[in-house]
Amino acid sequence: MSEKEAQMSEKLNSTPLLELENVTRDFGATRALDSVSLAVYAGRSSGIVGESGAGKSTILNILMGLDTPTSGEVRFRGAPLPRTRADLRTFRSTVQMVFQDPRSSLDPRMNVGRIIAEPLRSLKIPGDHRARVDEVLKMVGLEPDMTSRFPAQFSGGQRQRIAIARALAPRPELLMADEPVSALDVSVKAQLVQVLAELKENLGLTMLMVSHDVGIVRLLCEEMVVLRHGHVEEAGPTDRILASATQTYTRELLAAIPVL
Ligand SMILES: Nc1ncnc2c1ncn2[C@@H]1O[C@H](COP(=O)(O)OP(=O)(O)OP(=O)(O)O)[C@@H](O)[C@H]1O
Ligand SMILES: [Mg+2]
């Protein structure tokens, strides 16, 4: 075994940051997730791909504790998702999320400075919040003098950067993002993918992202999960899945998706 393989196997043997075990989620008669198991390890970013309605957003909501499985287990560092206020604060500052639609996830009545400082306030994170806001704005390629403006005064790509800046403010280890670039046009999309790649590199951030775009998953994620009608069709290292998309469905899904 090479040193790299040894490091990898050590990582894979360690406790996942976040995991689902046999998670089923029913919405009335609709089975959105059917016995889904997956694990996210620190340092191994993961991309979830699958058709509309496959259950991708449901997975992220359950991992964030925003939704509860009908059956199955959700674990953060090997323990059930926290319930007490103090433990919940630790969880929320470790795991942050960028939602599918920045238009509805950014409060239109708050200026950008307040929006980004909000998780710092609600998580009671000590330190100079204004300085941290400036810092994260720079990280996503926005200017600090934008803090007094409101979400409506920004483009879609800028709003998505603001949502990412807000998620980064509490210094999370894991950033979950639901289609972070899908609503954007090609050049803005490429810029934002670059921003995400730099954040990964510079902050050692682990990402769990949902994307229709396999090209983006290939660029940003070491691991990949193919979801179909609420079950995991294939999962494993992105290189391996892309090289040998074994299941017919994954092959079809990859063929249907433009690769960057
Ligand atoms: N709150 C809800 N109430 C009822 N049904 C729901 C709810 N949330 C999700 N569903 C259903 O669960 C299934 C999975 O939905 P989900 O939003 O997770 O899909 P998705 O893979 O994120 O799709 P998309 O790519 O369109 O965002 C769908 O059939 C959806 O209609
Ligand atoms: Mg979705």
PDB file of C-alpha atoms in Angstrom, residues 23-34 53-63 66-71 227 229-230:
ATOM      1  CA  VAL A  23     -32.735   6.460   6.143  1.00  0.00           C
ATOM      2  CA  THR A  24     -36.256   6.316   4.765  1.00  0.00           C
ATOM      3  CA  ARG A  25     -38.421   9.412   4.397  1.00  0.00           C
ATOM      4  CA  ASP A  26     -42.070   9.213   3.446  1.00  0.00           C
ATOM      5  CA  PHE A  27     -44.176  12.248   2.566  1.00  0.00           C
ATOM      6  CA  GLY A  28     -47.662  10.741   2.726  1.00  0.00           C
ATOM      7  CA  ALA A  29     -47.690   8.047   0.068  1.00  0.00           C
ATOM      8  CA  THR A  30     -44.480   9.349  -1.552  1.00  0.00           C
ATOM      9  CA  ARG A  31     -41.309   7.541  -0.503  1.00  0.00           C
ATOM     10  CA  ALA A  32     -38.752  10.335  -1.048  1.00  0.00           C
ATOM     11  CA  LEU A  33     -35.862   8.299   0.393  1.00  0.00           C
ATOM     12  CA  ASP A  34     -35.694   4.525   0.556  1.00  0.00           C
ATOM     13  CA  GLY A  53     -37.363  14.434  -7.504  1.00  0.00           C
ATOM     14  CA  ALA A  54     -34.695  11.807  -6.741  1.00  0.00           C
ATOM     15  CA  GLY A  55     -34.518  13.009  -3.118  1.00  0.00           C
ATOM     16  CA  LYS A  56     -31.351  15.127  -3.188  1.00  0.00           C
ATOM     17  CA  SER A  57     -32.687  18.117  -1.247  1.00  0.00           C
ATOM     18  CA  THR A  58     -34.433  15.795   1.201  1.00  0.00           C
ATOM     19  CA  ILE A  59     -31.043  14.248   2.031  1.00  0.00           C
ATOM     20  CA  LEU A  60     -29.481  17.648   2.753  1.00  0.00           C
ATOM     21  CA  ASN A  61     -32.457  18.748   4.856  1.00  0.00           C
ATOM     22  CA  ILE A  62     -32.229  15.585   6.953  1.00  0.00           C
ATOM     23  CA  LEU A  63     -28.446  15.934   7.354  1.00  0.00           C
ATOM     24  CA  LEU A  66     -34.233  20.522   9.227  1.00  0.00           C
ATOM     25  CA  ASP A  67     -36.245  17.398   8.451  1.00  0.00           C
ATOM     26  CA  THR A  68     -36.551  14.084  10.322  1.00  0.00           C
ATOM     27  CA  PRO A  69     -36.377  10.629   8.765  1.00  0.00           C
ATOM     28  CA  THR A  70     -39.410   8.350   8.944  1.00  0.00           C
ATOM     29  CA  SER A  71     -36.918   5.650   9.955  1.00  0.00           C
ATOM     30  CA  LEU A 227     -29.408   8.858  -6.433  1.00  0.00           C
ATOM     31  CA  HIS A 229     -36.024   7.476  -7.072  1.00  0.00           C
ATOM     32  CA  GLY A 230     -34.880   7.827  -3.473  1.00  0.00           C
TER      33      GLY A 230
END
